Coordinates of C-alpha atoms in Angstrom, one line a residue:
M161 CA -14.0 -27.9 -29.3
S162 CA -17.6 -27.6 -27.9
V163 CA -17.3 -31.2 -26.6
L164 CA -14.2 -30.1 -24.5
E165 CA -16.0 -27.0 -23.4
R166 CA -18.9 -29.1 -22.2
W167 CA -16.5 -31.4 -20.4
A168 CA -14.9 -28.4 -18.7
E169 CA -18.3 -27.1 -17.6
R170 CA -18.8 -30.3 -15.6
Y171 CA -16.0 -29.1 -13.3
E172 CA -17.2 -25.5 -13.0
N173 CA -19.7 -26.3 -10.2
M174 CA -17.0 -27.6 -7.9
W175 CA -16.4 -24.0 -6.8
D176 CA -20.1 -23.0 -6.3
D177 CA -20.4 -24.0 -2.6
V178 CA -16.9 -23.2 -1.4
P179 CA -17.2 -22.3 2.4
S180 CA -15.6 -19.0 3.4
P181 CA -12.4 -19.9 5.4
S182 CA -11.5 -17.7 8.4
S183 CA -7.8 -18.7 8.6
P184 CA -4.9 -19.4 6.3
A185 CA -4.9 -23.1 7.4
E186 CA -8.5 -23.4 6.6
F187 CA -8.1 -21.8 3.2
W188 CA -5.4 -24.2 2.1
A189 CA -7.3 -27.2 3.6
I190 CA -10.3 -26.3 1.5
G191 CA -8.1 -25.9 -1.6
K192 CA -6.6 -29.3 -1.0
S193 CA -10.0 -30.8 -0.5
R194 CA -11.3 -29.4 -3.7
M195 CA -8.2 -30.7 -5.6
E196 CA -8.9 -34.1 -4.1
H197 CA -12.6 -33.9 -5.0
G198 CA -11.7 -33.0 -8.6
T199 CA -9.3 -35.8 -9.0
A200 CA -11.7 -38.3 -7.4
R201 CA -14.1 -37.5 -10.1
L202 CA -11.6 -38.9 -12.6
R203 CA -12.3 -42.4 -11.1
E204 CA -16.0 -42.1 -12.0
E205 CA -15.2 -42.3 -15.8
P206 CA -11.5 -42.4 -16.1
T207 CA -11.2 -43.1 -19.8
V208 CA -13.4 -40.3 -21.0
T209 CA -12.2 -37.8 -18.4
V210 CA -8.5 -38.4 -18.8
D211 CA -8.9 -38.3 -22.6
A212 CA -10.8 -35.0 -22.5
M213 CA -8.3 -33.5 -20.0
M214 CA -5.3 -34.6 -22.1
R215 CA -6.9 -33.2 -25.3
L216 CA -7.8 -30.0 -23.6
A217 CA -4.3 -29.6 -22.2
T218 CA -2.6 -30.3 -25.5
V219 CA -4.8 -27.9 -27.4
I220 CA -4.4 -25.1 -24.7
G221 CA -0.7 -25.5 -24.8
K222 CA -0.4 -25.4 -28.6
D223 CA -3.2 -23.4 -30.1
P224 CA -3.5 -19.7 -28.9
A225 CA -6.9 -19.4 -30.7
V226 CA -8.4 -22.2 -28.7
R227 CA -6.8 -20.9 -25.6
E228 CA -8.4 -17.5 -26.2
R229 CA -11.8 -19.1 -26.9
L230 CA -11.7 -21.0 -23.6
A231 CA -10.5 -17.9 -21.9
N232 CA -13.7 -16.1 -22.9
G233 CA -16.0 -19.0 -22.0
V234 CA -15.8 -21.6 -19.2
S235 CA -12.3 -20.6 -18.2
A236 CA -13.4 -17.0 -17.7
R237 CA -16.3 -18.0 -15.4
L238 CA -13.9 -20.3 -13.4
M239 CA -11.3 -17.5 -13.3
A240 CA -13.9 -15.1 -11.9
K241 CA -14.9 -17.6 -9.2
A242 CA -11.3 -18.3 -8.4
A243 CA -10.4 -14.6 -8.3
G244 CA -13.1 -14.1 -5.5
I245 CA -11.8 -17.0 -3.5
W246 CA -8.2 -16.0 -3.9
K247 CA -9.0 -12.3 -3.0
H248 CA -10.6 -13.6 0.2
G249 CA -7.4 -15.7 0.8
Q250 CA -5.4 -12.4 0.6
D251 CA -7.8 -10.8 3.1
I252 CA -7.3 -13.4 5.7
G253 CA -3.5 -13.7 5.2
A254 CA -3.4 -17.0 3.4
V255 CA -2.4 -15.8 -0.1
R256 CA 0.6 -13.5 -0.7
R257 CA -0.4 -9.8 -1.2
D258 CA 2.7 -8.6 -3.1
L259 CA 1.1 -9.6 -6.4
P260 CA -2.5 -9.0 -7.5
V261 CA -4.8 -12.0 -7.6
S262 CA -5.0 -11.7 -11.4
H263 CA -1.2 -12.2 -11.7
L264 CA -1.3 -15.1 -9.3
L265 CA -4.0 -16.9 -11.3
I266 CA -2.1 -16.4 -14.5
L267 CA 1.1 -17.8 -12.9
V268 CA -0.9 -20.8 -11.5
Q269 CA -2.4 -21.5 -14.9
E270 CA 0.9 -21.2 -16.7
M271 CA 2.6 -23.4 -14.2
K272 CA -0.2 -26.0 -14.7
V273 CA 0.2 -26.0 -18.5
A274 CA 4.1 -26.3 -18.2
L275 CA 3.8 -29.0 -15.5
M276 CA 1.4 -31.0 -17.8
R277 CA 4.0 -30.8 -20.6
L278 CA 6.8 -31.8 -18.3
S279 CA 5.2 -34.6 -16.2
L280 CA 2.4 -36.2 -18.2
P281 CA 3.0 -38.5 -21.1
S282 CA 2.7 -37.0 -24.6
D283 CA 2.5 -40.3 -26.4
R284 CA -0.6 -41.7 -24.6
A285 CA -3.4 -40.7 -22.3
A286 CA -2.3 -40.4 -18.7
T287 CA -3.6 -42.9 -16.3
V288 CA -5.8 -41.8 -13.4
D289 CA -2.9 -42.4 -11.0
E290 CA -0.6 -40.2 -13.1
I291 CA -3.3 -37.5 -13.1
E292 CA -3.7 -37.7 -9.3
A293 CA 0.1 -37.5 -8.9
F294 CA 0.1 -34.5 -11.2
S295 CA -2.6 -32.8 -9.2
R296 CA -0.9 -33.3 -5.9
M297 CA 2.3 -31.9 -7.3
H298 CA 0.5 -28.9 -8.8
F299 CA -1.3 -28.2 -5.6
D300 CA 2.0 -28.3 -3.8
L301 CA 3.7 -25.9 -6.2
V302 CA 0.6 -23.5 -6.1
R303 CA 0.8 -23.4 -2.3
R304 CA 4.6 -22.7 -2.4
L305 CA 4.2 -20.0 -4.9
C306 CA 1.1 -18.3 -3.5
E307 CA 1.1 -18.8 0.3
E308 CA 1.7 -15.7 2.3
R309 CA 5.0 -15.9 4.2

C-alpha cells in the first residue's frame, strides 16, 4: 500500500502551481492542460506508472478499507487542492453552482472509478495509449457534468 501511496504523491505537485483563471474558457483550458500533463508523464516510465495506476484503481474499486486509507492521506490533500480550484471555478462561472463542490468532486471521483472498470482492461495492464484515451474521455465527461450552463 505504501508503494502506491508514494506513487500517488508524485502526482500531487501537479496542482501546486495552477494559475488562477479569470474566465470559464480559461478554467477548462487549464484543466485540459493539467490532464494532458498528467498523461504525458505516463510516457516517462509507462510500465511502472501504468502498473501502479491499474493496481491503485483496482484496489480502490474493490477494497473500502484501502479507499478510506487513501481518502485520509494523499487523496485528502489532493481533494483539498481540487476543492479550492473548483470553488474558484464556481466563483467565475465555469463550474455549476447548483451542487456544492464537495458533491461534484465525489461525483467526478466515482465516475472515474466506474469509467476505469468499464473502459480499461481487467485482464492486463492498460497501455499508455489506452490510459490517454481514458483520460480524454474522463475529462470530457467531467466537463459535461460540471460545467455551468
